[in-house]
């Protein structure tokens, strides 16, 4: 990663510590109990946060990737940020939103966005990976639609089984941050 991307990564880390990470008693979407919670939406739905995530994810994409996708709602701002910034940089990566349930009318589709040729390479984006269930659902829906998912990129990996779940499906998982990086930074950056 070049110096400018390292600076952007550090800025994103500080924003996540201030605006996304919370200590307490929480139940996660996986049903697991946790002593902390990470809600990336206050970061990814801010203009600066969307830019930071978009730049950092865009720099990670393989050249053959034609689209980025993710399960609604957490991935919506991620795929849009990457798609818009890709266009600004002349790369034109499409954004695909994967529904949790099929659309109840019209096409009854699970996937929203431009229709791509069968076999198109798609990277799945996710904000936080715990067990990987949400991103795996997106992977399965994209594969069923005829797309090739090359990997999953996450903002934060909670190191709670997601990596193994993706490895079992033959899908690499990479993340901008591991949970220990956030927790080490939270110790020095006070949260609100």
Tab-separated table of C-alpha atoms in Angstrom:
chain	number	residue	atom	x	y	z
A	1	UNK	CA	0.000	0.000	0.000
A	2	UNK	CA	1.440	3.391	-0.920
A	3	UNK	CA	1.820	6.198	1.632
A	4	UNK	CA	-1.394	7.973	0.657
A	5	UNK	CA	-3.414	4.763	1.072
A	6	UNK	CA	-1.735	4.139	4.435
A	7	UNK	CA	-2.801	7.635	5.529
A	8	UNK	CA	-6.376	6.952	4.364
A	9	UNK	CA	-6.343	3.611	6.203
A	10	UNK	CA	-5.218	5.323	9.417
A	11	UNK	CA	-7.936	7.964	9.037
A	12	UNK	CA	-10.546	5.226	8.540
A	13	UNK	CA	-9.266	3.357	11.600
A	14	UNK	CA	-9.653	6.484	13.739
A	15	UNK	CA	-13.148	7.106	12.372
A	16	UNK	CA	-14.175	3.511	13.114
A	17	UNK	CA	-12.846	3.829	16.667
A	18	UNK	CA	-14.743	7.090	17.253
A	19	UNK	CA	-17.964	6.355	15.394
A	20	UNK	CA	-18.441	2.595	14.951
A	21	UNK	CA	-16.954	0.671	17.882
A	22	UNK	CA	-18.935	0.380	21.142
A	23	UNK	CA	-18.182	-1.608	24.289
A	24	UNK	CA	-21.052	-3.208	26.210
A	25	UNK	CA	-23.292	-6.282	26.110
A	26	UNK	CA	-24.634	-7.034	22.642
A	27	UNK	CA	-26.330	-9.820	20.691
A	28	UNK	CA	-25.031	-10.037	17.132
A	29	UNK	CA	-27.023	-10.931	14.008
A	30	UNK	CA	-25.409	-14.381	14.217
A	31	UNK	CA	-27.031	-14.793	17.658
A	32	UNK	CA	-23.645	-14.714	19.399
A	33	UNK	CA	-23.170	-12.593	22.513
A	34	UNK	CA	-20.385	-10.008	22.435
A	35	UNK	CA	-18.746	-7.478	24.735
A	36	UNK	CA	-18.454	-5.043	21.823
A	37	UNK	CA	-20.377	-4.008	18.728
A	38	UNK	CA	-19.226	-2.456	15.473
A	39	UNK	CA	-21.800	-0.452	13.531
A	40	UNK	CA	-19.990	0.834	10.450
A	41	UNK	CA	-23.004	2.715	9.045
A	42	UNK	CA	-22.235	6.028	10.802
A	43	UNK	CA	-18.872	5.882	9.012
A	44	UNK	CA	-19.850	4.419	5.631
A	45	UNK	CA	-22.889	6.669	5.257
A	46	UNK	CA	-20.839	9.828	5.864
A	47	UNK	CA	-19.301	11.467	2.808
A	48	UNK	CA	-15.726	11.173	4.087
A	49	UNK	CA	-16.190	7.629	5.382
A	50	UNK	CA	-17.670	6.472	2.072
A	51	UNK	CA	-14.729	8.034	0.261
A	52	UNK	CA	-12.184	6.345	2.548
A	53	UNK	CA	-13.794	2.920	2.236
A	54	UNK	CA	-14.303	3.349	-1.506
A	55	UNK	CA	-10.659	4.269	-2.111
A	56	UNK	CA	-9.273	1.502	0.069
A	57	UNK	CA	-11.523	-1.221	-1.367
A	58	UNK	CA	-10.976	-0.026	-4.945
A	59	UNK	CA	-7.212	-0.362	-4.436
A	60	UNK	CA	-7.760	-4.006	-3.392
A	61	UNK	CA	-9.810	-5.115	-6.411
A	62	UNK	CA	-8.298	-7.525	-8.910
A	63	UNK	CA	-8.112	-6.139	-12.474
A	64	UNK	CA	-10.632	-8.677	-13.818
A	65	UNK	CA	-13.393	-7.600	-11.408
A	66	UNK	CA	-16.335	-6.090	-13.304
A	67	UNK	CA	-18.615	-5.448	-10.308
A	68	UNK	CA	-18.786	-5.225	-6.543
A	69	UNK	CA	-21.760	-6.600	-4.651
A	70	UNK	CA	-23.074	-7.167	-1.171
A	71	UNK	CA	-26.084	-8.047	0.913
A	72	UNK	CA	-28.377	-5.131	1.700
A	73	UNK	CA	-28.173	-3.012	3.975
A	74	UNK	CA	-24.650	-3.046	5.347
A	75	UNK	CA	-22.996	-3.373	1.950
A	76	UNK	CA	-25.151	-0.804	0.117
A	77	UNK	CA	-22.941	2.234	0.837
A	78	UNK	CA	-19.799	0.169	0.222
A	79	UNK	CA	-20.697	-1.017	-3.274
A	80	UNK	CA	-21.951	2.425	-4.311
A	81	UNK	CA	-18.796	4.165	-3.014
A	82	UNK	CA	-16.506	1.742	-4.864
A	83	UNK	CA	-18.561	1.917	-8.060
A	84	UNK	CA	-18.660	5.729	-8.127
A	85	UNK	CA	-14.949	6.085	-7.390
A	86	UNK	CA	-14.122	3.463	-10.015
A	87	UNK	CA	-15.960	5.553	-12.592
A	88	UNK	CA	-14.060	8.684	-11.547
A	89	UNK	CA	-10.848	6.710	-12.097
A	90	UNK	CA	-11.972	5.368	-15.486
A	91	UNK	CA	-12.436	1.780	-14.296
A	92	UNK	CA	-16.251	1.525	-14.309
A	93	UNK	CA	-16.994	-1.290	-11.819
A	94	UNK	CA	-20.750	-1.874	-11.487
A	95	UNK	CA	-22.582	-1.957	-8.149
A	96	UNK	CA	-24.891	-4.878	-7.348
A	97	UNK	CA	-27.164	-5.031	-4.308
A	98	UNK	CA	-28.201	-8.498	-3.153
A	99	UNK	CA	-31.611	-8.660	-1.476
A	100	UNK	CA	-32.247	-10.781	1.600
A	101	UNK	CA	-35.550	-11.922	0.080
A	102	UNK	CA	-36.603	-11.993	-3.567
A	103	UNK	CA	-38.318	-8.865	-4.812
A	104	UNK	CA	-42.046	-9.339	-4.206
A	105	UNK	CA	-43.157	-7.986	-7.584
A	106	UNK	CA	-41.933	-7.405	-11.136
A	107	UNK	CA	-38.849	-9.498	-11.861
A	108	UNK	CA	-38.863	-11.223	-8.427
A	109	UNK	CA	-35.084	-10.743	-8.495
A	110	UNK	CA	-32.598	-11.203	-5.660
A	111	UNK	CA	-30.040	-8.916	-7.337
A	112	UNK	CA	-30.437	-5.235	-8.199
A	113	UNK	CA	-28.126	-3.434	-10.608
A	114	UNK	CA	-26.998	-3.698	-14.183
A	115	UNK	CA	-27.247	-7.124	-15.788
A	116	UNK	CA	-23.765	-8.461	-16.443
A	117	UNK	CA	-22.674	-11.262	-18.770
A	118	UNK	CA	-22.624	-14.764	-17.266
A	119	UNK	CA	-19.247	-15.521	-15.742
A	120	UNK	CA	-18.524	-11.890	-14.829
A	121	UNK	CA	-16.097	-11.632	-11.927
A	122	UNK	CA	-17.637	-10.017	-8.852
A	123	UNK	CA	-16.081	-9.137	-5.488
A	124	UNK	CA	-18.401	-9.233	-2.471
A	125	UNK	CA	-18.043	-6.367	-0.001
A	126	UNK	CA	-19.057	-6.483	3.664
A	127	UNK	CA	-18.739	-4.076	6.553
A	128	UNK	CA	-18.185	-6.499	9.458
A	129	UNK	CA	-17.497	-10.237	9.247
A	130	UNK	CA	-18.361	-12.393	12.245
A	131	UNK	CA	-19.443	-15.866	11.098
A	132	UNK	CA	-19.679	-14.737	7.467
A	133	UNK	CA	-23.378	-15.627	7.102
A	134	UNK	CA	-24.495	-12.431	5.358
A	135	UNK	CA	-21.644	-12.343	2.881
A	136	UNK	CA	-22.023	-16.085	2.200
A	137	UNK	CA	-25.687	-15.506	1.348
A	138	UNK	CA	-24.581	-12.827	-1.136
A	139	UNK	CA	-21.957	-15.174	-2.607
A	140	UNK	CA	-24.534	-17.946	-3.092
A	141	UNK	CA	-27.065	-15.629	-4.757
A	142	UNK	CA	-24.434	-14.186	-7.098
A	143	UNK	CA	-23.174	-17.646	-8.056
A	144	UNK	CA	-26.746	-18.800	-8.684
A	145	UNK	CA	-27.130	-15.838	-11.059
A	146	UNK	CA	-24.124	-17.069	-13.044
A	147	UNK	CA	-21.437	-14.748	-11.690
A	148	UNK	CA	-17.987	-15.784	-10.515
A	149	UNK	CA	-17.193	-14.498	-7.000
A	150	UNK	CA	-13.439	-14.126	-6.678
A	151	UNK	CA	-13.246	-13.011	-3.020
A	152	UNK	CA	-14.870	-11.192	-0.130
A	153	UNK	CA	-13.469	-7.889	1.115
A	154	UNK	CA	-14.516	-6.639	4.548
A	155	UNK	CA	-13.849	-3.511	6.531
A	156	UNK	CA	-13.461	-5.427	9.821
A	157	UNK	CA	-12.971	-9.125	10.509
A	158	UNK	CA	-14.044	-10.000	14.058
A	159	UNK	CA	-11.945	-13.203	13.867
A	160	UNK	CA	-14.989	-15.234	14.894
A	161	UNK	CA	-15.167	-17.968	12.276
A	162	UNK	CA	-15.769	-16.052	9.057
A	163	UNK	CA	-12.385	-16.862	7.525
A	164	UNK	CA	-12.938	-20.608	8.007
A	165	UNK	CA	-16.487	-20.399	6.629
A	166	UNK	CA	-15.251	-18.756	3.430
A	167	UNK	CA	-12.270	-21.109	3.133
A	168	UNK	CA	-14.691	-24.063	3.289
A	169	UNK	CA	-16.443	-22.584	0.220
A	170	UNK	CA	-13.150	-21.842	-1.576
A	171	UNK	CA	-13.661	-18.059	-1.322
A	172	UNK	CA	-10.766	-15.935	-0.012
A	173	UNK	CA	-11.562	-13.334	2.665
A	174	UNK	CA	-9.478	-10.208	3.098
A	175	UNK	CA	-10.196	-7.323	5.417
A	176	UNK	CA	-8.932	-3.794	5.882
A	177	UNK	CA	-8.745	-4.376	9.659
A	178	UNK	CA	-8.680	-7.252	12.104
A	179	UNK	CA	-10.608	-6.721	15.336
A	180	UNK	CA	-7.417	-6.584	17.406
A	181	UNK	CA	-6.345	-3.477	15.449
A	182	UNK	CA	-9.549	-1.645	16.369
A	183	UNK	CA	-9.386	-2.745	19.973
A	184	UNK	CA	-5.749	-1.645	20.297
A	185	UNK	CA	-6.601	1.735	18.789
A	186	UNK	CA	-9.748	2.179	20.909
A	187	UNK	CA	-7.464	1.889	23.960
A	188	UNK	CA	-5.642	5.051	22.805
A	189	UNK	CA	-8.427	6.863	20.925
A	190	UNK	CA	-11.294	7.703	23.271
A	191	UNK	CA	-14.755	6.789	21.941
A	192	UNK	CA	-17.753	8.976	22.497
